[in-house]
CSV table of C-alpha atoms in Angstrom, one decimal:
chain,number,residue,atom,x,y,z
H,1041,MET,CA,99.0,68.1,71.5
H,1042,SER,CA,96.9,70.3,73.8
H,1043,THR,CA,94.3,72.8,72.6
H,1044,SER,CA,96.6,75.8,73.4
H,1045,GLY,CA,99.5,74.1,71.5
H,1046,TRP,CA,97.2,73.7,68.4
H,1047,ALA,CA,96.2,77.3,68.7
H,1048,LEU,CA,99.7,78.6,68.8
H,1049,LEU,CA,100.8,76.3,66.0
H,1050,CYS,CA,97.9,77.6,63.8
H,1051,ALA,CA,98.8,81.1,64.6
H,1052,ALA,CA,102.4,80.5,63.7
H,1053,SER,CA,101.4,79.0,60.4
H,1054,VAL,CA,99.2,81.9,59.5
H,1055,LEU,CA,102.0,84.3,60.3
H,1056,LEU,CA,104.5,82.3,58.4
H,1057,GLY,CA,102.2,82.3,55.3
H,1058,PHE,CA,101.7,86.0,55.6
H,1059,VAL,CA,105.3,86.7,55.8
H,1060,LEU,CA,106.1,84.5,52.8
H,1061,SER,CA,103.4,86.0,50.6
H,1062,ARG,CA,104.5,89.5,51.5
H,1063,TRP,CA,108.2,88.4,50.9
H,1064,ALA,CA,107.2,87.2,47.5
H,1065,ALA,CA,105.3,90.4,46.7
H,1066,ALA,CA,108.3,92.4,47.8
H,1067,HIS,CA,110.7,90.6,45.5
H,1068,ARG,CA,108.4,90.7,42.5
H,1069,LYS,CA,109.6,93.2,39.9
H,1070,PRO,CA,107.3,96.2,39.6
H,1071,GLN,CA,105.4,96.2,36.2
H,1072,GLY,CA,102.9,98.5,34.7
H,1073,PRO,CA,102.3,102.2,35.4
H,1074,PRO,CA,104.0,104.3,38.2
H,1075,GLU,CA,101.0,103.7,40.5
H,1076,GLU,CA,101.5,100.0,40.4
H,1077,ALA,CA,105.3,100.5,41.1
H,1078,THR,CA,104.4,102.6,44.1
H,1079,GLU,CA,102.1,99.9,45.5
H,1080,ALA,CA,104.8,97.2,44.9
H,1081,THR,CA,107.3,99.5,46.9
H,1082,GLU,CA,104.9,99.8,49.7
H,1083,ALA,CA,104.3,96.1,49.8
H,1084,ALA,CA,108.0,95.5,49.9
H,1085,GLU,CA,108.4,97.9,52.8
H,1086,ALA,CA,105.5,96.3,54.7
H,1087,ALA,CA,107.0,92.8,54.0
H,1088,GLU,CA,110.4,94.0,55.4
H,1089,ALA,CA,108.7,95.4,58.5
H,1090,THR,CA,106.8,92.2,59.0
H,1091,PHE,CA,109.9,90.0,58.5
H,1092,ALA,CA,111.9,92.2,60.9
H,1093,THR,CA,109.2,92.0,63.5
H,1094,LEU,CA,109.0,88.1,63.3
H,1095,HIS,CA,112.8,87.8,63.3
H,1096,VAL,CA,113.0,89.7,66.5
H,1097,ALA,CA,110.2,87.7,68.0
H,1098,ALA,CA,112.0,84.5,67.0
H,1099,ARG,CA,115.1,85.6,68.8
H,1100,ALA,CA,113.1,86.3,72.0
H,1101,ALA,CA,111.1,83.1,71.9
H,1102,PRO,CA,113.9,80.5,72.9
H,1103,SER,CA,114.6,82.1,76.2
H,1104,LEU,CA,110.9,82.6,77.0
H,1105,ARG,CA,110.4,78.8,76.3
H,1106,THR,CA,112.4,78.1,79.5
H,1107,GLY,CA,109.7,79.8,81.6
H,1108,LEU,CA,109.5,83.2,83.4
H,1109,ASN,CA,112.7,83.6,85.5
H,1110,ARG,CA,115.4,86.2,85.9
H,1111,GLY,CA,117.7,84.6,83.3
H,1112,SER,CA,115.0,84.2,80.6
H,1113,ALA,CA,113.7,87.7,81.2
H,1114,ARG,CA,117.2,89.2,80.9
H,1115,GLU,CA,117.8,87.4,77.7
H,1116,ALA,CA,114.4,88.4,76.2
H,1117,VAL,CA,113.9,91.9,77.4
H,1118,HIS,CA,116.1,93.7,74.8
H,1119,HIS,CA,114.2,92.0,72.0
H,1120,LEU,CA,110.8,92.8,73.6
H,1121,ARG,CA,111.9,96.5,73.7
H,1122,ALA,CA,112.9,96.4,70.1
H,1123,LEU,CA,109.3,95.0,69.3
H,1124,LEU,CA,107.7,97.7,71.2
H,1125,GLY,CA,109.9,100.7,70.3
H,1126,ALA,CA,109.7,101.9,73.9
H,1127,ASP,CA,112.2,104.1,75.8
H,1128,ALA,CA,112.4,101.3,78.4
H,1129,VAL,CA,110.8,97.9,79.1
H,1130,ALA,CA,110.4,96.0,82.3
H,1131,VAL,CA,109.7,92.4,82.8
H,1132,THR,CA,108.4,91.4,86.3
H,1133,ASP,CA,107.0,88.4,88.2
H,1134,THR,CA,104.5,89.0,90.9
H,1135,GLU,CA,107.1,90.3,93.5
H,1136,GLU,CA,110.1,91.9,91.7
H,1137,VAL,CA,111.6,93.3,88.5
H,1138,LEU,CA,113.3,90.5,86.7
H,1139,ALA,CA,114.8,92.5,83.9
H,1140,TRP,CA,115.0,96.1,82.7
H,1141,ASP,CA,116.2,97.5,79.4
H,1142,GLY,CA,116.5,101.1,78.5
H,1143,PRO,CA,118.2,104.3,79.9
H,1144,ALA,CA,115.2,105.4,82.1
H,1145,GLY,CA,116.5,103.5,85.0
H,1146,CYS,CA,115.1,106.0,87.4
H,1147,HIS,CA,111.7,104.4,86.8
H,1148,ARG,CA,112.9,100.8,87.6
H,1149,GLY,CA,112.1,101.3,91.3
H,1150,HIS,CA,108.5,102.1,90.5
H,1151,ALA,CA,108.0,99.2,88.1
H,1152,VAL,CA,106.9,96.8,90.9
H,1153,ARG,CA,104.2,99.2,92.0
H,1154,HIS,CA,102.9,99.5,88.5
H,1155,ALA,CA,103.0,95.8,88.0
H,1156,ARG,CA,101.0,95.2,91.2
H,1157,ALA,CA,98.4,97.6,90.0
H,1158,ALA,CA,97.9,95.7,86.6
H,1159,LEU,CA,97.9,92.3,88.4
H,1160,ALA,CA,95.2,93.6,90.8
H,1161,ALA,CA,93.1,94.9,87.8
H,1162,GLY,CA,93.6,91.8,85.9
H,1163,ARG,CA,94.0,93.7,82.6
H,1164,PRO,CA,96.3,96.1,80.8
H,1165,LEU,CA,96.4,99.6,82.1
H,1166,THR,CA,98.2,102.9,81.6
H,1167,VAL,CA,100.2,104.8,84.2
H,1168,ALA,CA,100.3,108.6,83.7
H,1169,GLY,CA,100.6,111.8,85.5
H,1170,ASP,CA,101.9,111.8,89.1
H,1171,ALA,CA,101.7,108.0,89.2
H,1172,ALA,CA,104.4,107.9,86.4
H,1173,ALA,CA,106.6,110.7,87.5
H,1174,CYS,CA,109.9,109.8,89.0
H,1175,GLY,CA,111.1,113.2,90.1
H,1176,THR,CA,114.4,113.0,88.1
H,1177,PRO,CA,115.3,116.2,86.2
H,1178,GLY,CA,115.3,115.8,82.5
H,1179,CYS,CA,113.6,112.3,82.5
H,1180,ALA,CA,111.6,112.0,79.2
H,1181,VAL,CA,109.3,109.3,80.4
H,1182,ARG,CA,105.8,110.5,81.1
H,1183,GLY,CA,103.8,107.4,81.1
H,1184,ALA,CA,103.8,103.6,80.9
H,1185,ALA,CA,101.6,100.7,79.6
H,1186,VAL,CA,101.5,97.6,81.8
H,1187,ALA,CA,99.9,94.2,80.9
H,1188,PRO,CA,99.7,91.0,82.9
H,1189,LEU,CA,101.5,87.8,81.8
H,1190,THR,CA,99.5,84.6,82.3
H,1191,VAL,CA,99.9,80.9,82.2
H,1192,ASP,CA,96.7,78.7,82.4
H,1193,GLY,CA,94.7,81.8,83.4
H,1194,ARG,CA,97.0,82.4,86.3
H,1195,ALA,CA,99.0,85.8,86.4
H,1196,VAL,CA,102.7,85.2,86.7
H,1197,GLY,CA,104.1,88.6,86.0
H,1198,THR,CA,103.8,91.7,83.8
H,1199,LEU,CA,105.3,93.4,80.7
H,1200,ALA,CA,105.6,97.2,81.0
H,1201,ALA,CA,106.7,99.7,78.4
H,1202,TYR,CA,107.8,103.2,79.4
H,1203,GLY,CA,107.8,106.3,77.1
H,1204,ALA,CA,107.0,110.0,76.6
H,1205,GLU,CA,103.4,109.1,76.5
H,1206,ALA,CA,101.1,106.0,77.1
H,1207,GLY,CA,98.3,106.4,74.8
H,1208,GLU,CA,95.9,103.8,73.4
H,1209,PRO,CA,98.2,102.6,70.6
H,1210,LEU,CA,101.0,101.7,73.1
H,1211,VAL,CA,98.5,100.0,75.4
H,1212,ARG,CA,97.1,97.9,72.6
H,1213,THR,CA,100.7,97.0,71.4
H,1214,VAL,CA,101.9,96.0,75.0
H,1215,ALA,CA,98.7,94.0,75.5
H,1216,GLU,CA,99.2,92.0,72.2
H,1217,LEU,CA,102.9,91.4,73.0
H,1218,ALA,CA,102.0,90.3,76.5
H,1219,ARG,CA,99.6,87.7,75.0
H,1220,TRP,CA,102.4,86.5,72.7
H,1221,VAL,CA,104.8,86.3,75.6
H,1222,SER,CA,102.2,84.4,77.7
H,1223,GLY,CA,101.8,82.0,74.8
H,1224,GLN,CA,105.5,81.2,75.0
H,1225,LEU,CA,105.3,80.8,78.7
H,1226,GLU,CA,102.3,78.4,78.2
H,1227,LEU,CA,104.6,76.3,75.9
H,1228,ALA,CA,107.3,76.3,78.5
H,1229,GLU,CA,104.8,75.0,81.1
H,1230,LEU,CA,103.7,72.3,78.5
H,1231,ASP,CA,107.4,71.3,78.0
H,1232,ALA,CA,107.9,71.2,81.8
H,1233,SER,CA,104.7,69.1,82.2
H,1234,ARG,CA,105.9,66.7,79.5
H,1235,ARG,CA,109.3,66.3,81.3
H,1236,ARG,CA,107.5,65.6,84.5
H,1237,ALA,CA,105.3,63.0,82.8
H,1238,THR,CA,108.3,61.3,81.3
H,1239,GLU,CA,110.2,61.3,84.7
H,1240,ALA,CA,107.1,59.8,86.3
H,1241,GLU,CA,106.9,57.2,83.7
H,1242,THR,CA,110.7,56.3,84.2
H,1243,ARG,CA,110.1,56.2,88.1
H,1244,ALA,CA,107.2,53.8,87.4
H,1245,LEU,CA,109.6,51.6,85.4
H,1246,ARG,CA,112.1,51.6,88.2
H,1247,ALA,CA,109.4,50.8,90.8
H,1248,GLN,CA,108.4,47.8,88.7
H,1249,ILE,CA,111.8,46.2,89.5
H,1250,SER,CA,109.9,44.3,92.1
H,1251,PRO,CA,111.1,43.1,95.5
H,1252,HIS,CA,110.3,39.6,94.3
H,1253,PHE,CA,112.9,40.0,91.4
H,1254,VAL,CA,115.5,41.2,93.9
H,1255,TYR,CA,114.6,38.4,96.3
H,1256,ASN,CA,114.8,35.8,93.6
H,1257,CYS,CA,118.2,37.1,92.4
H,1258,LEU,CA,119.7,37.1,95.8
H,1259,THR,CA,118.3,33.7,96.7
H,1260,THR,CA,119.7,32.3,93.4
H,1261,ILE,CA,123.1,33.9,94.1
H,1262,ALA,CA,123.1,32.4,97.6
H,1263,SER,CA,122.4,29.0,96.2
H,1264,PHE,CA,125.8,29.1,94.3
H,1265,VAL,CA,127.9,30.5,97.2
H,1266,ARG,CA,129.0,27.1,98.5
H,1267,THR,CA,128.6,25.0,95.3
H,1268,ASP,CA,130.1,27.4,92.8
H,1269,PRO,CA,131.5,30.6,94.5
H,1270,GLU,CA,133.0,31.9,91.2
H,1271,HIS,CA,129.6,31.8,89.5
H,1272,ALA,CA,128.1,33.5,92.6
H,1273,ARG,CA,130.6,36.3,92.3
H,1274,GLU,CA,129.8,36.8,88.6
H,1275,LEU,CA,126.1,36.9,89.3
H,1276,LEU,CA,126.7,39.5,92.0
H,1277,VAL,CA,128.5,41.6,89.5
H,1278,ASP,CA,125.7,41.2,87.0
H,1279,PHE,CA,123.2,42.2,89.7
H,1280,ALA,CA,125.1,45.3,90.6
H,1281,ASP,CA,125.5,46.3,86.9
H,1282,PHE,CA,121.8,45.8,86.3
H,1283,THR,CA,120.6,47.8,89.3
H,1284,ARG,CA,123.1,50.5,88.8
H,1285,TYR,CA,121.7,51.1,85.2
H,1286,ALA,CA,118.1,50.6,86.1
H,1287,LEU,CA,118.3,53.0,89.1
H,1288,ARG,CA,120.6,55.5,87.5
H,1289,SER,CA,119.8,59.2,87.5
H,1290,GLY,CA,120.2,60.8,84.1
H,1291,GLY,CA,118.6,61.8,80.9
H,1292,ASP,CA,115.6,60.2,79.2
H,1293,LEU,CA,117.8,58.7,76.5
H,1294,THR,CA,120.6,56.2,76.4
H,1295,THR,CA,122.4,54.3,73.6
H,1296,LEU,CA,121.1,51.0,72.4
H,1297,ALA,CA,124.4,49.4,73.4
H,1298,ASP,CA,123.9,50.4,77.0
H,1299,GLU,CA,120.3,49.3,77.0
H,1300,LEU,CA,121.3,46.0,75.5
H,1301,HIS,CA,124.1,45.6,78.1
H,1302,CYS,CA,121.4,46.0,80.8
H,1303,VAL,CA,119.3,43.3,79.0
H,1304,ASP,CA,122.2,40.9,78.9
H,1305,ARG,CA,122.7,41.3,82.7
H,1306,TYR,CA,119.0,40.7,83.3
H,1307,LEU,CA,119.0,37.7,81.1
H,1308,GLN,CA,122.0,36.3,82.9
H,1309,LEU,CA,120.3,36.6,86.2
H,1310,GLU,CA,117.1,35.0,85.0
H,1311,HIS,CA,119.0,32.2,83.3
H,1312,ALA,CA,120.8,31.5,86.6
H,1313,ARG,CA,117.4,31.2,88.2
H,1314,PHE,CA,115.6,28.9,85.5
H,1315,GLY,CA,118.7,27.2,84.3
H,1316,ASP,CA,118.6,25.4,80.9
H,1317,ARG,CA,114.8,25.8,80.8
H,1318,LEU,CA,115.3,29.4,79.8
H,1319,ARG,CA,117.1,29.8,76.5
H,1320,PHE,CA,117.8,33.2,74.9
H,1321,THR,CA,119.6,34.7,72.0
H,1322,VAL,CA,120.6,38.4,71.3
H,1323,GLU,CA,121.3,39.3,67.7
H,1324,VAL,CA,122.4,42.9,67.1
H,1325,ALA,CA,123.8,44.7,64.0
H,1326,PRO,CA,126.9,46.7,65.0
H,1327,GLU,CA,125.5,49.7,63.0
H,1328,VAL,CA,122.7,50.3,65.5
H,1329,LEU,CA,124.7,50.1,68.8
H,1330,SER,CA,125.1,53.9,68.9
H,1331,VAL,CA,121.5,54.8,68.2
H,1332,PRO,CA,119.9,56.8,70.9
H,1333,VAL,CA,116.9,55.1,72.5
H,1334,PRO,CA,114.6,55.9,75.4
H,1335,PHE,CA,116.0,54.7,78.7
H,1336,LEU,CA,114.5,51.3,79.7
H,1337,CYS,CA,112.8,50.6,76.4
H,1338,VAL,CA,114.0,47.1,75.7
H,1339,GLN,CA,114.5,45.6,79.2
H,1340,PRO,CA,110.9,45.9,80.1
H,1341,LEU,CA,109.9,44.0,77.0
H,1342,VAL,CA,112.4,41.2,77.8
H,1343,GLU,CA,111.1,41.0,81.4
H,1344,ASN,CA,107.4,40.8,80.0
H,1345,ALA,CA,108.4,38.0,77.7
H,1346,ILE,CA,109.9,36.0,80.6
H,1347,LYS,CA,107.3,36.9,83.2
H,1348,HIS,CA,104.2,36.4,81.0
H,1349,GLY,CA,105.6,34.3,78.2
H,1350,THR,CA,108.0,31.6,79.4
H,1351,ALA,CA,107.6,31.8,83.3
H,1352,LEU,CA,103.9,30.8,82.9
H,1353,CYS,CA,105.1,27.7,81.3
H,1354,GLY,CA,107.3,26.7,84.3
H,1355,GLY,CA,110.2,28.9,83.1
H,1356,ALA,CA,110.7,26.8,80.0
H,1357,GLY,CA,111.0,28.6,76.7
H,1358,ARG,CA,113.0,30.8,74.4
H,1359,VAL,CA,113.5,34.5,74.3
H,1360,ARG,CA,115.0,36.1,71.1
H,1361,VAL,CA,116.2,39.8,70.9
H,1362,VAL,CA,116.9,41.1,67.5
H,1363,ALA,CA,118.1,44.7,66.5
H,1364,VAL,CA,118.7,45.4,62.8
H,1365,ASP,CA,119.7,48.4,60.7
H,1366,ALA,CA,116.7,49.7,58.7
H,1367,GLY,CA,118.3,52.7,56.9
H,1368,PRO,CA,117.1,55.8,58.8
H,1369,GLU,CA,115.8,53.6,61.7
H,1370,ALA,CA,116.7,50.8,64.0
H,1371,HIS,CA,114.2,48.0,64.2
H,1372,ILE,CA,114.1,46.0,67.4
H,1373,SER,CA,112.1,43.0,68.3
H,1374,VAL,CA,111.6,40.8,71.4
H,1375,ALA,CA,110.0,37.4,70.8
H,1376,ASP,CA,109.0,34.5,73.0
H,1377,ASP,CA,107.6,31.1,72.4
H,1378,GLY,CA,105.2,31.2,75.3
H,1379,LEU,CA,101.5,31.0,75.8
H,1380,GLY,CA,100.7,34.0,73.8
H,1381,MET,CA,97.5,35.9,74.2
H,1382,ASP,CA,94.2,36.9,72.5
H,1383,PRO,CA,95.0,39.8,70.0
H,1384,GLU,CA,92.1,41.8,71.6
H,1385,ARG,CA,93.8,41.7,74.9
H,1386,ALA,CA,97.0,42.9,73.3
H,1387,ARG,CA,95.2,45.9,71.8
H,1388,THR,CA,93.8,46.6,75.3
H,1389,LEU,CA,97.3,46.4,76.9
H,1390,LEU,CA,98.6,49.1,74.4
H,1391,GLY,CA,95.4,51.2,74.5
H,1392,THR,CA,95.4,51.7,78.3
H,1393,GLU,CA,97.6,54.3,80.2
H,1394,PRO,CA,100.2,52.6,82.5
H,1395,GLY,CA,98.6,54.0,85.6
H,1396,ASP,CA,95.1,52.8,84.6
H,1397,ARG,CA,96.0,49.1,84.7
H,1398,ARG,CA,94.0,47.2,87.3
H,1399,ASP,CA,95.3,43.8,86.9
H,1400,GLY,CA,99.0,44.6,87.0
H,1401,GLY,CA,99.6,43.1,83.6
H,1402,GLY,CA,101.4,44.8,80.8
H,1403,ILE,CA,102.6,47.8,82.7
H,1404,GLY,CA,106.0,47.6,81.1
H,1405,LEU,CA,104.5,47.3,77.6
H,1406,SER,CA,102.0,50.3,78.0
H,1407,ASN,CA,104.8,52.4,79.6
H,1408,VAL,CA,107.2,51.8,76.8
H,1409,ASP,CA,104.5,52.4,74.1
H,1410,VAL,CA,103.4,55.7,75.6
H,1411,ARG,CA,107.0,57.0,75.9
H,1412,LEU,CA,107.9,56.0,72.3
H,1413,ARG,CA,104.8,57.8,70.9
H,1414,ARG,CA,105.4,60.8,73.1
H,1415,ILE,CA,109.1,61.1,72.0
H,1416,TYR,CA,108.8,60.2,68.3
H,1417,GLY,CA,105.2,60.5,67.3
H,1418,GLU,CA,102.1,58.3,67.2
H,1419,GLU,CA,103.5,56.2,64.4
H,1420,TYR,CA,106.3,54.9,66.5
H,1421,GLY,CA,104.2,52.9,69.2
H,1422,LEU,CA,104.8,49.3,69.9
H,1423,VAL,CA,103.5,46.6,67.5
H,1424,LEU,CA,102.4,43.2,69.0
H,1425,GLU,CA,102.1,40.0,67.1
H,1426,THR,CA,100.5,37.3,69.2
H,1427,ALA,CA,97.9,34.6,69.3
H,1428,PRO,CA,96.9,31.9,71.9
H,1429,GLY,CA,99.5,29.2,71.9
H,1430,ALA,CA,101.7,31.1,69.3
H,1431,GLY,CA,103.9,33.2,71.5
H,1432,THR,CA,104.4,36.9,71.4
H,1433,THR,CA,106.6,39.2,69.4
H,1434,VAL,CA,106.9,42.9,70.3
H,1435,ARG,CA,108.4,45.2,67.7
H,1436,LEU,CA,109.5,48.7,68.0
H,1437,ARG,CA,111.4,51.1,65.8
H,1438,VAL,CA,113.4,54.2,66.6
H,1439,PRO,CA,114.9,56.9,64.3
H,1440,LYS,CA,118.7,57.1,64.3
H,1441,LEU,CA,118.4,60.8,64.5
H,1442,LEU,CA,116.4,62.4,67.2
H,1443,PRO,CA,113.3,64.4,66.1
């Protein structure tokens, strides 16, 4: 987790602890003399106010976690106004008003000008006097407090509160709320960055389907066209199924059943290439077929077993894929009886980011390892069991329920 993410998490923990402590105090029966009863009542009122504030903030947070846009601003602005207690609230980006809440719509046309002033100053500011006047008879708004919204130190918009006056208390409140909103927008940016990283990793796996594999498949299929046209047709269907799955556009997750279907097509194509020198078995417990798993999390392990395990032995060897039910988890293993490797090299493969590999080895392993840990947590990375001349077994486990 990034530094900003840890900071926000710590702040949330402190707030939660404060609310719980005040809630407990509020629901503790008053004892002792009247002075103590009065203090307990005041504590209860303070706890209720704190809880109400955090409840409204929690309702505004989900929309802000999608980033600053017209839709998220419209969903959040009513809650932001409730937090500020202002006559009207505006949320803008750097060019226009994204959302407005409150009856003083006569000021909406001036909100962009006020926002640009705060963005130019780079700090919260007040708008009063002629600068705040709208000229509408009976309008109660006499001032505004405007604060920039930032993401990674870059101003992306503003939060403005309009009321009968814009004194120092309102400015401080708007500034603090703008910092909280900016924190939610930071988290939205982190979410977007994580999604982009995951998409890049998936694209890297797709790119790993090398031209050599495609060439070898087509050459193998061509060799059967005259001698066994029916088998050639079956292999063409397998090749089409495999490429359709591997190159599909969709979410980051699939079912284990779909992933293993892709593995089966891949194994059929490789078996046609190597013949009886390549033997494989797939053993799957029916209970885990519906478990959601990361897209292309098993096939790269099988490809690695064939490419770096058995192919180096002239294509001779055995690959075994096993998926078992382990209570709240599904446990999957891919084993080969090939050359194996030094355990230190195995640790190096899993300890290196996919894009940092210089020798081209283990790209699929490190990619799958990184994605598993990113989705489920550090304890869900790949486990390699190997030794020179003893083959290699790669183990992974996934929760049956998504985190």
